[in-house]
Amino acid sequence: MRFDTIIIGGGLSGLMAGINLMQRGQRCLIISSGQSALHFFSGSMELYGVEGCPMEAIARLPESHPYSKIGVDNIQAIIDTVKPFFQEIGFIFNGDSNVNHYRITPMGTLKPVWLTMEEYAHVTDRNNFPWHQAALINIEGFLDFHASFLAAGLGKLGVESRIANVTLPQLEHIRKNPTEMRSTNIAKVLTGDVIQRLAAEVNLATNDAEVVIMPAVVGLYGKEEVNSLKDKVYKPLRFIPTMPPSVPGIRMQIALRHFFQKIGGVYLLGDSVESGIIRKNSLLGISTTNHGEMRFEADNYIMATGSFFSHGLRASADAIYEPVLDLDTVFGGARSKWYNEKLFAEQPYMKFGIATDNEFHALKEGTALQNVYVVGAGLSGFDAIKEGCGAGVSITTAIHVANTIINKSSNGTEQK
Ligand SMILES: Cc1cc2nc3c(=O)[nH]c(=O)nc-3n(C[C@H](O)[C@H](O)[C@H](O)COP(=O)(O)OP(=O)(O)OC[C@H]3O[C@@H](n4cnc5c(N)ncnc54)[C@H](O)[C@@H]3O)c2cc1C
């Protein structure tokens, strides 16, 4: 089967690239093994996690950083499209790229971020909270949300919290087995008329609180439940991310995939690309686990396979390698230098990834593959955790590469 562009990996970066290319007339295939980092999404997107202006920090990054390869003006043009796009597919985000705001973590600490889903707890001024009395609601038996940690953290920020457990008869059957009390299973129950019951329980527990804060266990398949609960709870309602799986992250993954398919994209879920045939610095075709001998071919290919977490990168005893095409990788020295024994220190391995030229062409044996691009978490040269730039790098590299492919195709310089 032949496409204009084949994208390997259907997480945030693969889907953003695919949607962008489809919207500009290309025919795209996304092949994705399974779960992506969106299944762990916090409700906030990070561009660059500094106090103040992320773009100023981005302008000072070294040449090897993916952002530096895109350039500040191109990044700005891309990120200006992000909020309107997500609004179109049903996600309203607060925040902008001029100044970071703060999301409230499950530990009750503040983290500077670029965009936060409007229903999530976040503040613009760390010294001036809009509320000082909070009701922290947990669902009885739900172990993936630690209200006491949150209360302690909020206390240090000057917000007094009262914890209340609520329960509903509809949750009884999953509560019998504690391993079933996961965010997504709870969210499957908290729909329709059950929202009314939940709101009644929440309202009973709020007393004189100025805000109600609860774990993000509502709205797995759409935002209707979130809106319905917000309408029925008397006080302002804010969500806090839970331990995985992330209910809003899965909703976003599904919404992006559905949108890609709605505009004509082909998405193969649960299949893995195993290998490819490379001749004269070009990829001719790829094979997948489920399709055996059948070869998928395209003019261009995008590697959006993620980092170690998604098996886009793997480690052997003495090397970091890319398992599909055996692309060049950037990693440093002996294994003992890959990590820092201090768990919370900067970890060198976080910057390891696939090597590319400045246009994000993948390198193989030192030479750029002319029709293979790399986007997202699998790229080398950045540390998504320490720098706080995960979603930002994924989205901007994806759209930048889509722009490159479109420009090259329209200039007629693309290799066939
Ligand atoms: C646990 C976790 C939580 C995070 N939370 C946040 C957050 O809240 N906010 C934020 O800004 N950033 C966050 N990040 C950073 C994150 O890396 C980016 O935000 C972004 O979601 C990464 O998207 P991606 O598409 O590049 O990679 P991934 O999301 O890792 O997606 C890669 C996809 O490729 C597929 N794949 C891999 N190999 C193959 C193959 N051979 N064939 C077919 N498919 C393949 C995988 O199954 C996966 O679906 C988080 C990262 C992690 C690891």
mmCIF file of C-alpha atoms in Angstrom, residues 52-212:
data_model
loop_
_atom_site.group_PDB
_atom_site.id
_atom_site.type_symbol
_atom_site.label_atom_id
_atom_site.label_comp_id
_atom_site.label_asym_id
_atom_site.label_seq_id
_atom_site.Cartn_x
_atom_site.Cartn_y
_atom_site.Cartn_z
ATOM 1 C CA GLY A 52 8.252 33.834 33.350
ATOM 2 C CA CYS A 53 8.645 33.718 29.587
ATOM 3 C CA PRO A 54 9.402 30.300 28.050
ATOM 4 C CA MET A 55 10.284 31.801 24.662
ATOM 5 C CA GLU A 56 13.114 33.856 26.191
ATOM 6 C CA ALA A 57 14.624 30.673 27.647
ATOM 7 C CA ILE A 58 14.154 28.829 24.337
ATOM 8 C CA ALA A 59 16.092 31.552 22.493
ATOM 9 C CA ARG A 60 19.153 30.794 24.655
ATOM 10 C CA LEU A 61 19.275 27.014 24.098
ATOM 11 C CA PRO A 62 22.293 25.288 22.503
ATOM 12 C CA GLU A 63 22.339 24.444 18.790
ATOM 13 C CA SER A 64 21.831 20.744 19.456
ATOM 14 C CA HIS A 65 18.403 21.323 21.078
ATOM 15 C CA PRO A 66 15.404 20.476 18.840
ATOM 16 C CA TYR A 67 13.971 23.956 19.487
ATOM 17 C CA SER A 68 17.154 25.583 18.150
ATOM 18 C CA LYS A 69 16.865 23.565 14.946
ATOM 19 C CA ILE A 70 13.338 24.937 14.425
ATOM 20 C CA GLY A 71 14.157 28.556 15.337
ATOM 21 C CA VAL A 72 12.279 30.934 17.627
ATOM 22 C CA ASP A 73 10.144 32.579 14.908
ATOM 23 C CA ASN A 74 9.008 29.230 13.519
ATOM 24 C CA ILE A 75 8.237 27.950 17.032
ATOM 25 C CA GLN A 76 6.137 31.032 17.756
ATOM 26 C CA ALA A 77 4.194 30.633 14.512
ATOM 27 C CA ILE A 78 3.505 26.970 15.305
ATOM 28 C CA ILE A 79 2.494 27.398 18.928
ATOM 29 C CA ASP A 80 0.081 30.195 18.046
ATOM 30 C CA THR A 81 -1.995 27.540 16.242
ATOM 31 C CA VAL A 82 -2.126 25.060 19.133
ATOM 32 C CA LYS A 83 -4.907 26.471 21.342
ATOM 33 C CA PRO A 84 -7.300 27.107 18.425
ATOM 34 C CA PHE A 85 -6.663 23.609 17.066
ATOM 35 C CA PHE A 86 -7.389 21.916 20.397
ATOM 36 C CA GLN A 87 -10.478 24.059 20.852
ATOM 37 C CA GLU A 88 -11.704 22.775 17.467
ATOM 38 C CA ILE A 89 -11.456 19.195 18.723
ATOM 39 C CA GLY A 90 -13.082 19.963 22.079
ATOM 40 C CA PHE A 91 -10.248 20.859 24.462
ATOM 41 C CA ILE A 92 -10.090 24.329 25.941
ATOM 42 C CA PHE A 93 -6.688 25.239 27.328
ATOM 43 C CA ASN A 94 -5.748 28.248 29.447
ATOM 44 C CA GLY A 95 -2.315 29.852 29.234
ATOM 45 C CA ASP A 96 -0.052 31.334 26.581
ATOM 46 C CA SER A 97 3.568 31.396 25.489
ATOM 47 C CA ASN A 98 4.340 34.904 26.814
ATOM 48 C CA VAL A 99 4.410 33.832 30.432
ATOM 49 C CA ASN A 100 4.123 30.440 32.082
ATOM 50 C CA HIS A 101 1.387 29.859 34.642
ATOM 51 C CA TYR A 102 1.464 27.134 37.325
ATOM 52 C CA ARG A 103 -0.281 23.819 37.417
ATOM 53 C CA ILE A 104 -0.954 22.300 40.820
ATOM 54 C CA THR A 105 0.640 18.865 41.058
ATOM 55 C CA PRO A 106 -0.865 15.907 42.965
ATOM 56 C CA MET A 107 1.702 16.697 45.702
ATOM 57 C CA GLY A 108 0.299 20.215 46.086
ATOM 58 C CA THR A 109 3.348 21.872 44.542
ATOM 59 C CA LEU A 110 3.453 24.312 41.648
ATOM 60 C CA LYS A 111 5.008 23.639 38.258
ATOM 61 C CA PRO A 112 5.444 26.295 35.546
ATOM 62 C CA VAL A 113 3.625 25.241 32.378
ATOM 63 C CA TRP A 114 2.449 26.645 29.044
ATOM 64 C CA LEU A 115 -1.149 25.380 28.648
ATOM 65 C CA THR A 116 -3.541 23.761 31.115
ATOM 66 C CA MET A 117 -6.970 22.307 30.440
ATOM 67 C CA GLU A 118 -9.437 24.869 31.763
ATOM 68 C CA GLU A 119 -11.006 22.444 34.247
ATOM 69 C CA TYR A 120 -7.643 21.634 35.879
ATOM 70 C CA ALA A 121 -6.310 23.381 39.003
ATOM 71 C CA HIS A 122 -3.875 26.099 38.001
ATOM 72 C CA VAL A 123 -2.948 29.626 39.079
ATOM 73 C CA THR A 124 -1.321 32.570 37.327
ATOM 74 C CA ASP A 125 0.329 34.143 40.377
ATOM 75 C CA ARG A 126 2.019 31.841 42.862
ATOM 76 C CA ASN A 127 1.743 34.472 45.617
ATOM 77 C CA ASN A 128 -1.867 35.299 45.048
ATOM 78 C CA PHE A 129 -4.208 32.329 44.993
ATOM 79 C CA PRO A 130 -7.820 32.959 43.957
ATOM 80 C CA TRP A 131 -9.023 30.781 46.870
ATOM 81 C CA HIS A 132 -7.811 29.938 50.398
ATOM 82 C CA GLN A 133 -10.273 27.276 51.559
ATOM 83 C CA ALA A 134 -10.518 24.089 49.523
ATOM 84 C CA ALA A 135 -12.620 20.940 49.788
ATOM 85 C CA LEU A 136 -10.532 17.985 48.570
ATOM 86 C CA ILE A 137 -12.847 15.271 47.364
ATOM 87 C CA ASN A 138 -11.685 11.723 46.912
ATOM 88 C CA ILE A 139 -13.657 8.711 45.759
ATOM 89 C CA GLU A 140 -13.700 6.121 48.533
ATOM 90 C CA GLY A 141 -11.394 3.205 47.714
ATOM 91 C CA PHE A 142 -9.566 5.056 44.929
ATOM 92 C CA LEU A 143 -5.883 4.529 45.678
ATOM 93 C CA ASP A 144 -4.322 6.558 42.869
ATOM 94 C CA PHE A 145 -4.932 9.953 44.437
ATOM 95 C CA HIS A 146 -3.365 10.996 47.735
ATOM 96 C CA ALA A 147 -5.504 13.734 49.180
ATOM 97 C CA SER A 148 -3.380 14.077 52.337
ATOM 98 C CA PHE A 149 -0.205 14.846 50.312
ATOM 99 C CA LEU A 150 -2.152 17.365 48.292
ATOM 100 C CA ALA A 151 -3.592 18.944 51.430
ATOM 101 C CA ALA A 152 -0.119 19.223 53.019
ATOM 102 C CA GLY A 153 1.314 20.815 49.865
ATOM 103 C CA LEU A 154 -1.568 23.237 49.489
ATOM 104 C CA GLY A 155 -1.207 24.138 53.169
ATOM 105 C CA LYS A 156 2.338 25.359 52.471
ATOM 106 C CA LEU A 157 0.932 27.538 49.705
ATOM 107 C CA GLY A 158 -1.577 29.102 52.086
ATOM 108 C CA VAL A 159 -4.619 27.066 51.062
ATOM 109 C CA GLU A 160 -6.411 25.320 53.906
ATOM 110 C CA SER A 161 -8.011 22.040 52.845
ATOM 111 C CA ARG A 162 -10.645 19.735 54.219
ATOM 112 C CA ILE A 163 -10.594 16.189 52.854
ATOM 113 C CA ALA A 164 -13.841 14.347 52.196
ATOM 114 C CA ASN A 165 -14.364 10.865 50.810
ATOM 115 C CA VAL A 166 -17.465 10.426 48.748
ATOM 116 C CA THR A 167 -18.988 7.227 47.528
ATOM 117 C CA LEU A 168 -21.783 6.076 45.260
ATOM 118 C CA PRO A 169 -23.668 2.771 45.119
ATOM 119 C CA GLN A 170 -22.872 2.586 41.392
ATOM 120 C CA LEU A 171 -19.172 2.159 42.262
ATOM 121 C CA GLU A 172 -19.797 -0.782 44.615
ATOM 122 C CA HIS A 173 -19.118 -3.517 42.076
ATOM 123 C CA ILE A 174 -15.666 -2.178 41.124
ATOM 124 C CA ARG A 175 -14.782 -1.354 44.732
ATOM 125 C CA LYS A 176 -15.012 -5.055 45.636
ATOM 126 C CA ASN A 177 -11.680 -5.537 43.897
ATOM 127 C CA PRO A 178 -9.184 -2.752 44.738
ATOM 128 C CA THR A 179 -7.265 -3.341 41.495
ATOM 129 C CA GLU A 180 -10.410 -2.346 39.598
ATOM 130 C CA MET A 181 -10.579 1.037 41.338
ATOM 131 C CA ARG A 182 -8.526 2.754 38.647
ATOM 132 C CA SER A 183 -9.258 6.174 37.197
ATOM 133 C CA THR A 184 -10.550 4.910 33.857
ATOM 134 C CA ASN A 185 -12.855 2.306 35.428
ATOM 135 C CA ILE A 186 -14.287 4.937 37.763
ATOM 136 C CA ALA A 187 -14.764 7.323 34.833
ATOM 137 C CA LYS A 188 -16.743 4.654 32.972
ATOM 138 C CA VAL A 189 -19.207 4.587 35.883
ATOM 139 C CA LEU A 190 -19.367 8.349 36.413
ATOM 140 C CA THR A 191 -21.571 9.138 33.428
ATOM 141 C CA GLY A 192 -25.193 10.032 32.732
ATOM 142 C CA ASP A 193 -27.474 10.188 35.782
ATOM 143 C CA VAL A 194 -24.656 9.127 38.123
ATOM 144 C CA ILE A 195 -23.184 12.625 37.702
ATOM 145 C CA GLN A 196 -26.242 14.067 39.472
ATOM 146 C CA ARG A 197 -25.678 11.707 42.433
ATOM 147 C CA LEU A 198 -21.973 12.526 42.518
ATOM 148 C CA ALA A 199 -22.670 16.267 42.476
ATOM 149 C CA ALA A 200 -25.093 15.864 45.400
ATOM 150 C CA GLU A 201 -22.423 14.024 47.425
ATOM 151 C CA VAL A 202 -19.805 16.608 46.557
ATOM 152 C CA ASN A 203 -22.097 19.486 47.504
ATOM 153 C CA LEU A 204 -22.729 17.895 50.896
ATOM 154 C CA ALA A 205 -18.990 17.789 51.562
ATOM 155 C CA THR A 206 -18.002 21.277 50.506
ATOM 156 C CA ASN A 207 -19.262 23.416 53.446
ATOM 157 C CA ASP A 208 -17.558 26.799 53.397
ATOM 158 C CA ALA A 209 -14.869 25.880 50.858
ATOM 159 C CA GLU A 210 -14.243 28.403 48.081
ATOM 160 C CA VAL A 211 -13.207 25.706 45.619
ATOM 161 C CA VAL A 212 -13.777 21.975 45.172
#
